[in-house]
Amino acid sequence: MQDQLDKIVKETQDALSNAKDTASLEALRVKVLGKKGSMTQILRGMGAVSADQRPAMGRLVNEVRAKLEELINRQAENLSRMEKEMRLKLEAVDVTIPGTEPVMGKLHPLTQVVRQVQDIFVGMGFAVADGPEVETDHYNFELLNVPKNHPARDMQDSFYINGEIVLRTHTSPVQARIMTTRKPPIRIICPGRVYRVDQVDATHSPVFHQIEGLVIDKGIHLGHLKGTLDEFARRMYGESVKTRFRPSFFPFTEPSAEVDISCYLCGGKDPNCRVCHGSGWIEVLGCGMVNPNVLTMCGIDPQEYSGFAFGMGLDRITNGKYGITDLRLLFENDLRFLDQF
Ligand code: PHE
């Protein structure tokens, strides 16, 4: 029996040094100390030991068992500490590694300009209004004093959905919509997309953008129109910019004017200037006092109220501001181009 015990101790010690993880150590524990383990077999064999030898033998067996148990437990502790350390090392996160920078989008240059113009007018007390792009002939033309067969329709060749429905040729129908539904005082601006039959080239597009303004109240006169647009020009292009009002014609305003601003790029000094082409002036918008016929048709009494309106093309303002020479670039949505603004 002594030999047997020595053998078990030796084998267990060898196996211990080979147990490289907690799982194989557990298997060893079962093999030695488990129900069918080698030490358990020895204890069972005690019955065959003669009575006088049994106490000494029993003590020895128990000592060996305790010793083996302790060896296995110590190794178990070692292994679990090593395994924990290993896991900490493997799962370590290096918080000093720089992160991946997210790609930041930005507003389209046109949208940036719309916001800028909008902010200026909102700062002067205007509210932003909206209207449909698919519009009726009634709002786009008739209420704006452009009856059917009127030659002024030639100025705005439109896309017809049918005889009565058009893609709006300007943002002015929003004026008519606001006047027919709201009571003065009215102070609105309306940015949006408009459509005209045009061949696509560097300066023409069948789709473009305008912003319309409308003020209706008691006692509104040309001085208000001029003051408002002068203030807009200064805020948009700087304190030193000058404006020039040229007489013009629009069926829905009387009198009507076109407004030029002094060239913010060359001040009129460069005969080859890309913005003013040497004239020193840049045409920015059309405007006028709302025609009394329009007020009447929209249900506002021209004896009591008067007003002014203006409309400007945003695409050209955007191109001037950013030095873009081809209108098409605004609509191609090439990120390599748009990313620059
Ligand atoms: N609707 C006109 C155009 O598109 C611009 C305009 C608006 C003129 C308001 C006068 C008043 O050409």
Short mmCIF file of C-alpha atoms and ligand atoms in Angstrom, two decimals:
data_model
loop_
_atom_site.label_atom_id
_atom_site.label_comp_id
_atom_site.label_asym_id
_atom_site.label_seq_id
_atom_site.Cartn_x
_atom_site.Cartn_y
_atom_site.Cartn_z
CA MET A 1 0.00 0.00 0.00
CA GLN A 2 2.89 2.36 0.78
CA ASP A 3 4.21 1.73 -2.73
CA GLN A 4 0.83 2.45 -4.19
CA LEU A 5 0.62 5.77 -2.28
CA ASP A 6 4.12 6.78 -3.38
CA LYS A 7 3.16 6.04 -6.93
CA ILE A 8 -0.02 8.14 -6.73
CA VAL A 9 1.90 11.07 -5.19
CA LYS A 10 4.55 10.87 -7.91
CA GLU A 11 2.01 10.63 -10.73
CA THR A 12 -0.03 13.49 -9.33
CA GLN A 13 3.01 15.71 -9.01
CA ASP A 14 3.98 14.99 -12.62
CA ALA A 15 0.43 15.60 -13.83
CA LEU A 16 0.28 18.84 -11.83
CA SER A 17 3.22 20.33 -13.66
CA ASN A 18 1.53 19.40 -16.94
CA ALA A 19 -1.88 20.90 -16.08
CA LYS A 20 -1.74 24.11 -18.09
CA ASP A 21 -5.29 25.36 -17.44
CA THR A 22 -8.06 25.12 -14.83
CA ALA A 23 -10.01 22.62 -16.94
CA SER A 24 -7.25 20.01 -17.07
CA LEU A 25 -6.52 20.62 -13.37
CA GLU A 26 -10.16 19.86 -12.55
CA ALA A 27 -9.86 16.62 -14.55
CA LEU A 28 -6.81 15.70 -12.46
CA ARG A 29 -8.69 16.47 -9.22
CA VAL A 30 -11.46 14.07 -10.26
CA LYS A 31 -8.94 11.42 -11.28
CA VAL A 32 -7.21 11.48 -7.85
CA LEU A 33 -9.79 12.62 -5.29
CA GLY A 34 -13.11 11.98 -7.11
CA LYS A 35 -15.59 9.19 -6.34
CA LYS A 36 -13.73 6.82 -8.56
CA GLY A 37 -10.38 8.50 -8.02
CA SER A 38 -7.19 6.66 -7.10
CA MET A 39 -7.12 7.89 -3.47
CA THR A 40 -10.74 6.90 -3.00
CA GLN A 41 -9.87 3.42 -4.26
CA ILE A 42 -7.12 3.22 -1.66
CA LEU A 43 -9.48 4.23 1.16
CA ARG A 44 -11.92 1.56 0.00
CA GLY A 45 -9.09 -0.98 0.14
CA MET A 46 -8.53 -0.25 3.85
CA GLY A 47 -10.90 -3.09 4.73
CA ALA A 48 -8.28 -5.60 3.59
CA VAL A 49 -5.62 -4.14 5.89
CA SER A 50 -5.09 -6.08 9.09
CA ALA A 51 -6.64 -4.52 12.20
CA ASP A 52 -3.35 -3.72 13.95
CA GLN A 53 -1.96 -1.90 10.94
CA ARG A 54 -5.16 -0.09 10.11
CA PRO A 55 -4.82 3.00 12.42
CA ALA A 56 -1.29 3.83 11.22
CA MET A 57 -2.22 3.10 7.63
CA GLY A 58 -5.37 5.17 7.88
CA ARG A 59 -3.46 8.18 9.23
CA LEU A 60 -0.90 7.87 6.45
CA VAL A 61 -3.57 7.70 3.76
CA ASN A 62 -5.34 10.72 5.17
CA GLU A 63 -2.09 12.68 5.35
CA VAL A 64 -1.31 11.88 1.74
CA ARG A 65 -4.83 12.79 0.71
CA ALA A 66 -4.62 16.14 2.52
CA LYS A 67 -1.22 16.82 0.97
CA LEU A 68 -2.49 16.07 -2.54
CA GLU A 69 -5.55 18.19 -1.98
CA GLU A 70 -3.38 21.10 -0.91
CA LEU A 71 -1.06 20.71 -3.93
CA ILE A 72 -4.00 20.69 -6.30
CA ASN A 73 -5.64 23.71 -4.61
CA ARG A 74 -2.44 25.72 -4.73
CA GLN A 75 -2.01 24.96 -8.39
CA ALA A 76 -5.66 25.90 -8.98
CA GLU A 77 -5.06 29.31 -7.42
CA ASN A 78 -1.93 29.85 -9.51
CA LEU A 79 -3.69 28.93 -12.71
CA SER A 80 -6.73 31.10 -12.10
CA ARG A 81 -4.50 34.09 -11.28
CA MET A 82 -2.52 33.53 -14.48
CA GLU A 83 -5.66 33.14 -16.53
CA LYS A 84 -7.10 36.38 -15.12
CA GLU A 85 -3.90 38.26 -15.90
CA MET A 86 -3.90 36.87 -19.42
CA ARG A 87 -7.49 37.96 -19.99
CA LEU A 88 -6.79 41.48 -18.69
CA LYS A 89 -3.90 41.70 -21.10
CA LEU A 90 -5.94 40.43 -24.05
CA GLU A 91 -8.96 42.61 -23.38
CA ALA A 92 -7.00 45.75 -22.61
CA VAL A 93 -8.20 48.87 -24.47
CA ASP A 94 -5.68 51.52 -25.40
CA VAL A 95 -7.58 54.69 -24.63
CA THR A 96 -4.79 56.79 -26.08
CA ILE A 97 -5.35 55.60 -29.68
CA PRO A 98 -6.92 58.48 -31.64
CA GLY A 99 -10.53 57.78 -32.73
CA THR A 100 -11.87 57.72 -36.28
CA GLU A 101 -13.02 61.21 -37.17
CA PRO A 102 -16.65 61.23 -38.34
CA VAL A 103 -17.26 62.87 -41.71
CA MET A 104 -19.14 66.12 -41.10
CA GLY A 105 -21.69 67.13 -43.69
CA LYS A 106 -22.38 70.76 -44.46
CA LEU A 107 -25.07 72.89 -46.01
CA HIS A 108 -25.24 73.27 -49.78
CA PRO A 109 -23.87 76.71 -50.82
CA LEU A 110 -27.35 77.67 -52.04
CA THR A 111 -28.86 76.74 -48.69
CA GLN A 112 -26.19 78.78 -46.93
CA VAL A 113 -27.15 81.82 -49.01
CA VAL A 114 -30.89 81.25 -48.49
CA ARG A 115 -30.27 81.14 -44.73
CA GLN A 116 -28.17 84.28 -44.85
CA VAL A 117 -30.78 86.26 -46.82
CA GLN A 118 -33.55 84.86 -44.64
CA ASP A 119 -31.73 85.84 -41.44
CA ILE A 120 -31.36 89.42 -42.65
CA PHE A 121 -35.08 89.79 -43.35
CA VAL A 122 -36.18 87.91 -40.25
CA GLY A 123 -34.00 90.38 -38.34
CA MET A 124 -36.12 93.16 -39.89
CA GLY A 125 -39.33 91.54 -38.69
CA PHE A 126 -40.30 89.42 -41.71
CA ALA A 127 -41.81 85.94 -41.28
CA VAL A 128 -40.93 83.06 -43.60
CA ALA A 129 -43.78 81.73 -45.75
CA ASP A 130 -44.06 78.74 -48.04
CA GLY A 131 -46.10 77.79 -51.09
CA PRO A 132 -46.48 74.94 -53.58
CA GLU A 133 -44.10 74.48 -56.51
CA VAL A 134 -46.88 72.96 -58.59
CA GLU A 135 -49.15 75.98 -58.80
CA THR A 136 -52.36 77.00 -60.49
CA ASP A 137 -52.41 79.46 -63.36
CA HIS A 138 -54.70 81.51 -61.12
CA TYR A 139 -52.07 82.21 -58.45
CA ASN A 140 -49.00 82.17 -60.69
CA PHE A 141 -50.45 84.59 -63.27
CA GLU A 142 -54.07 85.74 -63.01
CA LEU A 143 -54.06 87.16 -59.48
CA LEU A 144 -50.76 88.83 -60.27
CA ASN A 145 -52.37 90.89 -63.01
CA VAL A 146 -51.18 88.65 -65.85
CA PRO A 147 -54.36 87.54 -67.64
CA LYS A 148 -54.33 84.79 -70.25
CA ASN A 149 -52.89 85.97 -73.58
CA HIS A 150 -51.17 88.89 -71.87
CA PRO A 151 -47.81 89.51 -73.58
CA ALA A 152 -46.10 89.61 -70.15
CA ARG A 153 -46.49 85.83 -70.05
CA ASP A 154 -43.70 85.64 -72.61
CA MET A 155 -41.28 86.85 -69.95
CA GLN A 156 -41.93 83.68 -67.99
CA ASP A 157 -42.32 80.74 -70.33
CA SER A 158 -43.62 77.98 -68.09
CA PHE A 159 -44.05 74.23 -67.87
CA TYR A 160 -47.75 73.39 -68.01
CA ILE A 161 -49.09 70.27 -66.32
CA ASN A 162 -52.42 71.02 -68.00
CA GLY A 163 -54.26 74.20 -69.03
CA GLU A 164 -54.71 75.32 -65.42
CA ILE A 165 -51.71 73.92 -63.56
CA VAL A 166 -48.12 75.10 -64.01
CA LEU A 167 -44.79 74.68 -62.32
CA ARG A 168 -44.51 78.10 -60.68
CA THR A 169 -42.34 80.47 -62.70
CA HIS A 170 -41.56 82.71 -59.73
CA THR A 171 -42.17 82.83 -55.97
CA SER A 172 -44.72 85.65 -56.46
CA PRO A 173 -47.78 83.34 -56.29
CA VAL A 174 -46.96 83.01 -52.58
CA GLN A 175 -47.73 86.77 -52.32
CA ALA A 176 -51.15 86.13 -53.79
CA ARG A 177 -51.75 83.15 -51.51
CA ILE A 178 -50.81 85.14 -48.42
CA MET A 179 -52.87 88.18 -49.42
CA THR A 180 -55.98 86.09 -50.08
CA THR A 181 -55.73 84.31 -46.73
CA ARG A 182 -54.28 86.83 -44.24
CA LYS A 183 -55.27 90.26 -43.10
CA PRO A 184 -52.66 93.04 -43.24
CA PRO A 185 -50.26 93.94 -41.77
CA ILE A 186 -48.29 91.40 -43.79
CA ARG A 187 -44.52 91.09 -43.74
CA ILE A 188 -43.26 87.86 -45.30
CA ILE A 189 -40.42 86.43 -47.30
CA CYS A 190 -40.71 83.22 -49.25
CA PRO A 191 -37.70 81.31 -50.51
CA GLY A 192 -38.18 78.48 -52.96
CA ARG A 193 -37.61 76.64 -56.20
CA VAL A 194 -39.04 78.00 -59.45
CA TYR A 195 -39.21 76.72 -63.04
CA ARG A 196 -38.98 78.19 -66.51
CA VAL A 197 -38.51 76.73 -69.96
CA ASP A 198 -34.80 77.26 -70.50
CA GLN A 199 -31.98 75.37 -72.15
CA VAL A 200 -29.32 74.26 -69.67
CA ASP A 201 -26.03 76.14 -70.01
CA ALA A 202 -23.55 77.89 -67.73
CA THR A 203 -26.01 80.67 -66.90
CA HIS A 204 -29.43 79.07 -67.48
CA SER A 205 -31.32 76.27 -65.81
CA PRO A 206 -34.99 75.24 -66.04
CA VAL A 207 -34.92 74.99 -62.23
CA PHE A 208 -33.62 77.82 -60.10
CA HIS A 209 -34.28 79.58 -56.82
CA GLN A 210 -35.83 82.86 -55.76
CA ILE A 211 -36.73 84.62 -52.59
CA GLU A 212 -39.77 86.84 -52.58
CA GLY A 213 -40.64 89.58 -50.13
CA LEU A 214 -44.00 91.24 -49.45
CA VAL A 215 -45.05 94.02 -47.10
CA ILE A 216 -48.66 95.26 -46.87
CA ASP A 217 -49.83 97.79 -44.34
CA LYS A 218 -51.41 101.23 -44.06
CA GLY A 219 -49.26 104.01 -45.47
CA ILE A 220 -46.52 101.87 -47.02
CA HIS A 221 -44.68 103.87 -49.69
CA LEU A 222 -41.67 103.70 -51.98
CA GLY A 223 -39.42 105.03 -49.21
CA HIS A 224 -40.09 101.88 -47.18
CA LEU A 225 -39.21 99.70 -50.16
CA LYS A 226 -36.01 101.60 -50.78
CA GLY A 227 -35.00 101.68 -47.12
CA THR A 228 -35.63 97.96 -46.68
CA LEU A 229 -33.65 96.96 -49.76
CA ASP A 230 -30.80 99.38 -48.97
CA GLU A 231 -30.54 97.84 -45.52
CA PHE A 232 -30.59 94.34 -47.02
CA ALA A 233 -27.80 95.27 -49.45
CA ARG A 234 -25.65 96.67 -46.63
CA ARG A 235 -26.10 93.63 -44.42
CA MET A 236 -25.54 91.22 -47.27
CA TYR A 237 -22.63 92.96 -49.03
CA GLY A 238 -21.14 95.37 -46.50
CA GLU A 239 -21.63 98.95 -45.32
CA SER A 240 -19.96 100.56 -48.31
CA VAL A 241 -22.21 99.01 -50.96
CA LYS A 242 -24.39 101.38 -53.00
CA THR A 243 -27.75 100.60 -54.59
CA ARG A 244 -29.26 101.83 -57.84
CA PHE A 245 -32.96 101.67 -58.67
CA ARG A 246 -33.74 101.49 -62.38
CA PRO A 247 -37.32 101.85 -63.67
CA SER A 248 -38.68 98.55 -64.92
CA PHE A 249 -41.94 96.75 -65.57
CA PHE A 250 -43.73 93.95 -63.77
CA PRO A 251 -47.48 93.48 -64.21
CA PHE A 252 -47.96 92.99 -60.47
CA THR A 253 -46.12 96.12 -59.29
CA GLU A 254 -46.54 99.79 -60.17
CA PRO A 255 -44.17 101.52 -60.23
CA SER A 256 -41.58 98.80 -60.74
CA ALA A 257 -37.82 98.86 -60.47
CA GLU A 258 -34.75 96.77 -60.89
CA VAL A 259 -32.14 97.09 -58.19
CA ASP A 260 -28.42 96.98 -58.86
CA ILE A 261 -25.72 97.03 -56.23
CA SER A 262 -22.26 98.51 -56.70
CA CYS A 263 -19.75 95.74 -57.46
CA TYR A 264 -18.51 94.28 -54.17
CA LEU A 265 -15.58 92.64 -55.91
CA CYS A 266 -13.87 95.37 -57.98
CA GLY A 267 -15.90 98.46 -57.14
CA GLY A 268 -16.11 99.13 -60.89
CA LYS A 269 -12.34 99.34 -61.32
CA ASP A 270 -11.72 96.07 -63.17
CA PRO A 271 -12.92 96.00 -66.80
CA ASN A 272 -12.64 92.18 -66.74
CA CYS A 273 -14.35 91.68 -63.34
CA ARG A 274 -16.01 88.24 -63.22
CA VAL A 275 -19.03 89.59 -61.32
CA CYS A 276 -19.85 93.00 -62.86
CA HIS A 277 -17.98 92.56 -66.17
CA GLY A 278 -16.58 96.05 -65.82
CA SER A 279 -19.90 97.90 -65.47
CA GLY A 280 -19.44 98.46 -61.74
CA TRP A 281 -23.03 97.34 -61.05
CA ILE A 282 -24.61 93.97 -60.38
CA GLU A 283 -28.31 93.40 -60.97
CA VAL A 284 -29.78 91.65 -57.93
CA LEU A 285 -33.56 91.94 -57.85
CA GLY A 286 -36.88 93.16 -59.18
CA CYS A 287 -39.31 95.11 -57.03
CA GLY A 288 -42.11 97.63 -56.90
CA MET A 289 -45.24 98.86 -55.14
CA VAL A 290 -47.93 96.18 -55.26
CA ASN A 291 -50.28 97.03 -58.13
CA PRO A 292 -53.70 98.16 -56.77
CA ASN A 293 -55.33 95.69 -59.20
CA VAL A 294 -53.49 92.85 -57.43
CA LEU A 295 -54.59 94.10 -54.01
CA THR A 296 -58.21 94.28 -55.19
CA MET A 297 -58.14 90.82 -56.79
CA CYS A 298 -56.68 89.41 -53.57
CA GLY A 299 -59.40 91.02 -51.44
CA ILE A 300 -57.42 93.90 -49.97
CA ASP A 301 -58.77 97.44 -50.29
CA PRO A 302 -56.18 99.60 -52.09
CA GLN A 303 -57.77 102.73 -50.60
CA GLU A 304 -56.86 101.49 -47.15
CA TYR A 305 -53.68 99.52 -47.72
CA SER A 306 -50.58 99.70 -49.86
CA GLY A 307 -47.48 97.57 -50.05
CA PHE A 308 -44.29 96.64 -51.79
CA ALA A 309 -42.86 93.40 -53.13
CA PHE A 310 -39.49 92.25 -54.33
CA GLY A 311 -37.99 89.08 -55.75
CA MET A 312 -34.42 87.98 -56.29
CA GLY A 313 -32.62 85.06 -57.91
CA LEU A 314 -30.62 83.16 -55.33
CA ASP A 315 -28.51 81.10 -57.69
CA ARG A 316 -26.81 84.12 -59.17
CA ILE A 317 -26.20 85.64 -55.73
CA THR A 318 -24.65 82.34 -54.62
CA ASN A 319 -22.41 82.12 -57.67
CA GLY A 320 -21.26 85.71 -57.23
CA LYS A 321 -20.52 85.19 -53.57
CA TYR A 322 -18.47 82.02 -54.06
CA GLY A 323 -16.95 82.77 -57.44
CA ILE A 324 -18.78 79.90 -59.13
CA THR A 325 -18.82 80.47 -62.87
CA ASP A 326 -21.11 77.65 -64.01
CA LEU A 327 -24.67 77.38 -62.72
CA ARG A 328 -24.77 73.65 -63.47
CA LEU A 329 -22.24 72.97 -60.71
CA LEU A 330 -24.88 73.89 -58.13
CA PHE A 331 -27.16 71.08 -59.26
CA GLU A 332 -24.78 68.23 -60.07
CA ASN A 333 -24.28 67.35 -56.39
CA ASP A 334 -20.64 66.43 -56.84
CA LEU A 335 -19.34 66.30 -53.28
CA ARG A 336 -15.80 67.11 -54.40
CA PHE A 337 -17.17 70.43 -55.61
CA LEU A 338 -19.67 71.11 -52.80
CA ASP A 339 -17.18 70.26 -50.09
CA GLN A 340 -15.27 73.48 -50.76
CA PHE A 341 -17.95 75.81 -49.42
N1 PHE B 1 -41.48 87.76 -59.82
C1 PHE B 1 -40.53 88.58 -60.48
C2 PHE B 1 -39.65 87.71 -61.38
O1 PHE B 1 -39.58 86.54 -61.15
C3 PHE B 1 -39.68 89.34 -59.50
C4 PHE B 1 -40.46 90.33 -58.72
C5 PHE B 1 -41.04 89.98 -57.53
C6 PHE B 1 -40.65 91.64 -59.18
C7 PHE B 1 -41.79 90.87 -56.81
C8 PHE B 1 -41.37 92.54 -58.47
C9 PHE B 1 -41.94 92.17 -57.29
O2 PHE B 1 -39.04 88.18 -62.30
#
